[in-house]
Coordinates of N, CA and C in Angstrom, one line a residue:
X248 N 39.7 99.5 -167.4 CA 40.0 98.6 -166.1 C 41.1 97.3 -166.4
X249 N 42.1 96.9 -165.6 CA 42.9 95.8 -166.4 C 42.0 94.7 -166.5
X250 N 42.8 93.7 -166.9 CA 42.3 92.4 -167.2 C 43.2 91.2 -166.9
X251 N 42.9 90.0 -166.5 CA 43.2 89.1 -166.2 C 42.5 87.9 -167.7
X252 N 43.2 87.3 -168.3 CA 43.1 86.7 -169.7 C 43.6 85.0 -169.3
X253 N 42.9 84.0 -169.2 CA 43.4 83.0 -169.0 C 43.3 82.1 -169.9
X254 N 44.4 81.5 -170.4 CA 44.2 80.6 -171.8 C 44.4 78.8 -171.6
X255 N 43.3 78.2 -171.7 CA 43.7 76.6 -171.3 C 43.9 76.2 -172.2
X256 N 44.5 74.9 -171.8 CA 45.0 73.8 -172.9 C 44.3 73.0 -173.0
X257 N 43.1 73.3 -173.6 CA 41.4 72.5 -173.6 C 40.9 73.3 -174.7
X258 N 39.8 72.3 -175.4 CA 38.8 73.2 -176.5 C 37.9 73.7 -175.8
X259 N 37.0 74.6 -176.2 CA 35.6 74.6 -175.6 C 34.5 73.8 -175.7
X260 N 33.4 73.8 -175.4 CA 32.1 73.5 -175.5 C 31.8 72.1 -174.6
X261 N 30.3 72.0 -174.2 CA 30.1 70.8 -173.4 C 30.8 69.5 -173.5
X262 N 30.9 69.1 -175.0 CA 31.3 67.7 -175.6 C 32.9 67.8 -174.6
X263 N 33.2 68.4 -175.3 CA 35.0 68.7 -174.7 C 35.1 68.7 -173.2
X264 N 34.5 69.4 -172.7 CA 34.2 69.5 -171.3 C 33.9 68.2 -170.6
X265 N 33.1 67.5 -171.1 CA 32.8 65.8 -170.9 C 34.2 65.2 -170.9
X266 N 35.2 65.4 -172.0 CA 36.2 64.6 -172.3 C 37.4 65.1 -171.2
X267 N 37.2 66.3 -170.8 CA 38.0 67.0 -170.2 C 38.3 66.3 -168.6
X268 N 37.0 66.6 -168.5 CA 36.6 65.8 -166.9 C 37.1 64.1 -167.0
X269 N 36.6 63.2 -167.7 CA 36.9 62.2 -168.0 C 38.3 61.4 -168.0
X270 N 39.4 62.8 -168.4 CA 40.5 62.7 -168.8 C 41.2 62.7 -167.3
X271 N 40.4 63.9 -166.7 CA 41.6 64.0 -165.1 C 41.0 63.1 -164.5
X272 N 39.4 62.7 -164.7 CA 39.3 61.4 -163.4 C 40.0 60.1 -163.6
X273 N 40.1 60.2 -164.9 CA 40.9 58.4 -165.3 C 42.0 58.1 -165.5
X274 N 42.7 59.5 -166.0 CA 44.3 59.8 -166.1 C 44.8 61.1 -165.9
X275 N 44.7 61.7 -165.1 CA 44.7 63.0 -164.3 C 46.4 63.4 -164.6
X276 N 47.6 62.2 -164.4 CA 48.9 62.1 -164.9 C 49.0 62.9 -166.2
X277 N 48.1 62.4 -166.9 CA 48.7 62.5 -168.8 C 47.8 63.9 -169.3
X278 N 46.9 64.2 -168.0 CA 46.1 65.5 -168.4 C 47.0 66.6 -168.9
X279 N 46.9 67.2 -170.1 CA 47.3 68.3 -170.7 C 47.5 69.8 -170.0
X280 N 46.4 70.3 -169.6 CA 46.1 71.7 -168.9 C 46.0 71.5 -167.3
X281 N 47.6 71.9 -167.1 CA 47.7 72.1 -165.6 C 46.4 72.8 -165.0
X282 N 46.0 74.2 -165.4 CA 45.3 75.3 -164.9 C 44.1 74.8 -165.0
X283 N 43.5 74.0 -166.0 CA 42.4 73.5 -165.3 C 42.4 72.3 -164.6
X284 N 43.2 71.5 -164.2 CA 43.7 70.9 -163.1 C 43.3 71.1 -162.1
X285 N 43.8 72.3 -161.6 CA 44.2 72.7 -160.6 C 42.9 73.7 -160.2
X286 N 42.2 74.4 -161.1 CA 41.4 75.4 -160.9 C 39.7 74.5 -160.8
X287 N 39.6 73.3 -161.1 CA 38.4 72.4 -161.2 C 38.4 71.4 -160.8
X288 N 37.6 71.2 -160.0 CA 37.3 69.1 -159.6 C 36.5 68.9 -160.1
X289 N 36.3 67.8 -159.8 CA 34.9 66.6 -160.3 C 33.5 67.3 -160.2
X290 N 33.6 68.2 -159.3 CA 32.2 69.1 -158.9 C 32.2 70.2 -159.7
X291 N 33.4 70.7 -160.5 CA 33.1 72.3 -161.1 C 34.5 72.7 -160.8
X292 N 34.4 74.5 -160.6 CA 35.5 75.1 -160.2 C 35.6 74.6 -158.9
X293 N 36.8 74.9 -158.2 CA 37.4 74.7 -156.9 C 36.7 76.3 -156.4
X294 N 36.2 75.9 -154.8 CA 35.4 77.0 -154.3 C 36.8 78.2 -153.7
X295 N 37.9 77.4 -153.9 CA 38.4 78.6 -153.3 C 39.1 79.5 -154.3
X296 N 39.0 78.7 -155.9 CA 39.6 79.9 -156.7 C 38.5 80.4 -157.4
X297 N 37.3 80.1 -156.9 CA 36.0 81.2 -157.5 C 36.0 82.4 -156.5
X298 N 36.5 82.0 -155.2 CA 36.1 82.9 -154.7 C 37.4 84.1 -154.7
X299 N 38.6 83.6 -154.9 CA 39.7 84.3 -155.5 C 39.1 85.3 -156.4
X300 N 39.0 84.7 -157.7 CA 38.2 85.1 -158.8 C 37.3 86.7 -158.5
X301 N 36.3 85.9 -157.2 CA 35.6 87.0 -157.4 C 35.8 88.0 -156.5
X302 N 37.2 87.8 -156.0 CA 37.2 89.2 -154.6 C 38.5 90.0 -155.6
X303 N 39.0 90.0 -156.8 CA 39.4 90.3 -157.6 C 38.6 91.7 -158.4
X304 N 38.9 93.2 -158.8 CA 38.2 94.1 -159.4 C 38.5 93.7 -160.6
X305 N 39.5 93.0 -161.5 CA 40.0 93.0 -162.2 C 38.9 92.7 -163.5
X306 N 38.7 92.5 -164.6 CA 38.0 91.8 -165.6 C 38.7 90.3 -165.5
X307 N 38.0 89.2 -165.5 CA 38.5 88.1 -166.1 C 37.8 87.5 -167.3
X308 N 38.7 87.4 -168.4 CA 38.2 86.3 -169.6 C 38.8 84.7 -169.8
X309 N 38.4 84.1 -170.2 CA 38.9 82.7 -170.2 C 38.8 82.3 -171.7
X310 N 40.0 81.9 -172.4 CA 39.9 81.4 -173.6 C 40.0 80.0 -173.6
X311 N 39.9 78.9 -174.8 CA 40.5 78.0 -174.7 C 41.3 77.7 -176.4
X312 N 41.6 76.9 -177.1 CA 42.7 76.4 -177.4 C 42.2 76.6 -178.9
X313 N 40.9 76.5 -179.2 CA 39.9 76.5 -180.2 C 39.8 78.1 -180.6
X314 N 40.4 79.1 -179.4 CA 40.2 80.6 -179.3 C 41.2 81.4 -180.6
X315 N 42.5 80.6 -179.9 CA 43.9 81.4 -179.8 C 44.2 82.1 -180.9
X316 N 43.4 81.6 -182.3 CA 43.8 82.3 -184.0 C 43.3 84.0 -183.5
X317 N 42.4 83.8 -182.8 CA 41.5 85.3 -182.6 C 42.1 86.3 -181.6
X318 N 43.5 85.6 -181.2 CA 43.9 86.7 -180.2 C 45.5 86.8 -180.5
X319 N 45.2 88.5 -181.1 CA 46.6 89.0 -181.4 C 48.1 88.6 -180.5
X320 N 47.8 88.8 -179.3 CA 48.5 88.7 -178.5 C 49.4 87.5 -178.4
X321 N 48.5 86.6 -178.8 CA 49.0 84.9 -178.3 C 49.4 85.0 -179.9
X322 N 51.0 84.6 -179.8 CA 51.9 84.2 -180.7 C 52.6 83.1 -180.8
X323 N 52.6 82.2 -181.8 CA 53.2 81.1 -181.8 C 54.2 80.2 -180.8
X324 N 55.0 81.3 -180.1 CA 56.0 80.5 -179.3 C 55.4 80.4 -177.8
X325 N 54.0 80.8 -177.7 CA 53.3 81.2 -176.4 C 52.7 79.9 -176.7
X326 N 52.7 79.1 -175.5 CA 52.1 77.7 -175.5 C 50.9 77.8 -174.2
X327 N 49.7 77.3 -174.7 CA 48.8 77.3 -173.2 C 49.1 76.0 -172.5
X328 N 48.4 76.1 -171.1 CA 48.0 76.9 -170.5 C 48.4 78.0 -170.3
X329 N 48.7 79.3 -170.2 CA 49.3 80.6 -170.2 C 47.8 81.6 -169.4
X330 N 48.7 82.7 -168.6 CA 47.7 83.9 -168.1 C 48.8 85.3 -168.6
X331 N 47.7 86.3 -168.8 CA 48.0 87.5 -169.6 C 47.2 88.4 -168.7
X332 N 48.0 89.6 -168.2 CA 47.6 90.7 -167.7 C 47.8 91.7 -168.8
X333 N 46.2 92.7 -168.6 CA 46.0 92.8 -169.8 C 45.8 95.0 -169.3
X334 N 46.1 95.9 -170.1 CA 46.1 97.1 -169.3 C 45.6 98.3 -170.5
X335 N 45.7 99.3 -170.4 CA 45.0 99.8 -171.4 C 46.0 100.2 -172.6
X336 N 47.4 100.2 -172.5 CA 48.2 100.2 -173.7 C 48.7 98.8 -173.8
X337 N 48.5 97.5 -173.2 CA 49.2 96.4 -173.0 C 49.1 95.4 -172.8
X338 N 49.3 93.8 -173.1 CA 48.8 92.4 -173.3 C 50.3 91.7 -172.6
X339 N 50.3 91.8 -171.4 CA 52.1 91.2 -170.8 C 51.7 89.7 -170.1
X340 N 52.7 88.7 -170.7 CA 52.1 87.4 -170.8 C 52.5 87.2 -169.0
X341 N 51.9 87.0 -167.7 CA 52.5 86.7 -166.4 C 52.9 85.4 -165.9
X342 N 52.5 84.5 -166.7 CA 52.5 83.2 -165.9 C 52.5 82.2 -167.5
X343 N 53.7 81.8 -167.9 CA 53.6 80.7 -168.9 C 53.2 79.6 -168.6
X344 N 53.3 78.6 -169.7 CA 53.0 77.3 -169.4 C 54.0 76.3 -168.8
X345 N 54.9 76.6 -168.8 CA 56.1 76.0 -167.7 C 55.4 76.0 -166.5
X346 N 55.8 77.2 -166.2 CA 55.3 77.8 -164.9 C 54.1 77.3 -164.5
X347 N 53.1 77.6 -165.0 CA 52.1 76.7 -164.4 C 51.8 75.2 -164.4
X348 N 52.6 74.9 -165.6 CA 52.5 73.2 -165.2 C 53.4 73.0 -163.8
X349 N 54.3 73.6 -163.3 CA 54.9 73.3 -162.5 C 54.0 73.4 -161.0
X350 N 52.8 74.2 -161.3 CA 52.5 74.3 -160.2 C 51.3 73.3 -159.5
X351 N 51.1 72.9 -157.9 CA 50.7 71.9 -157.3 C 49.3 71.5 -156.9
X352 N 48.9 73.1 -156.9 CA 47.9 73.2 -155.7 C 46.8 75.0 -156.4
X353 N 46.1 74.8 -156.4 CA 45.1 76.2 -156.6 C 45.9 77.6 -155.6
X354 N 46.3 76.8 -153.9 CA 47.0 78.0 -153.2 C 48.3 78.1 -154.2
X355 N 49.0 77.4 -154.2 CA 50.1 78.1 -155.2 C 49.7 79.1 -156.4
X356 N 48.9 78.9 -157.3 CA 48.6 79.7 -158.2 C 47.8 80.6 -157.7
X357 N 47.3 80.8 -156.4 CA 46.6 82.2 -155.7 C 47.9 83.2 -155.7
X358 N 48.6 82.3 -154.7 CA 49.8 83.1 -154.0 C 50.5 83.4 -155.5
X359 N 50.8 83.0 -156.6 CA 51.6 83.3 -157.3 C 50.8 85.0 -158.0
X360 N 49.7 84.4 -158.8 CA 48.8 85.5 -159.3 C 48.6 87.4 -158.0
X361 N 48.6 86.5 -156.7 CA 48.2 87.8 -155.9 C 49.8 88.8 -156.0
X362 N 51.1 87.8 -156.1 CA 52.0 88.2 -155.8 C 52.4 89.4 -157.7
X363 N 52.1 89.1 -158.6 CA 52.0 89.3 -159.9 C 51.1 90.7 -160.2
X364 N 49.7 90.7 -159.5 CA 48.7 91.6 -159.8 C 48.1 92.8 -159.2
X365 N 48.2 93.7 -159.3 CA 47.6 94.5 -158.4 C 46.2 95.2 -158.8
X366 N 45.2 94.8 -157.9 CA 43.8 95.2 -158.4 C 43.0 96.0 -157.6

């Protein structure tokens, strides 16, 4: 089964989630994870994003910057946030940080991913 791998430019854990939420609320223009910024709001995961993810047959895995060292496909030249597509033989970077940081809405992200993946 193919897998979508999302790598957020944020650290994992409850305390870090609270810090990220605070940062997005009080200084959204300086928040460093646009993938987080457009897929989560102050109430949690954006419902349209959740619906999109639930509609895909692909396995979905989410990592944070403190997990990067354990990922063999994540090289030093690849910066988070980013999205990979993994199949039986390869793991391909399908959206890099530059592309993700240009997006302004979850709709744009969903459209882009729909064009990149076949599930």
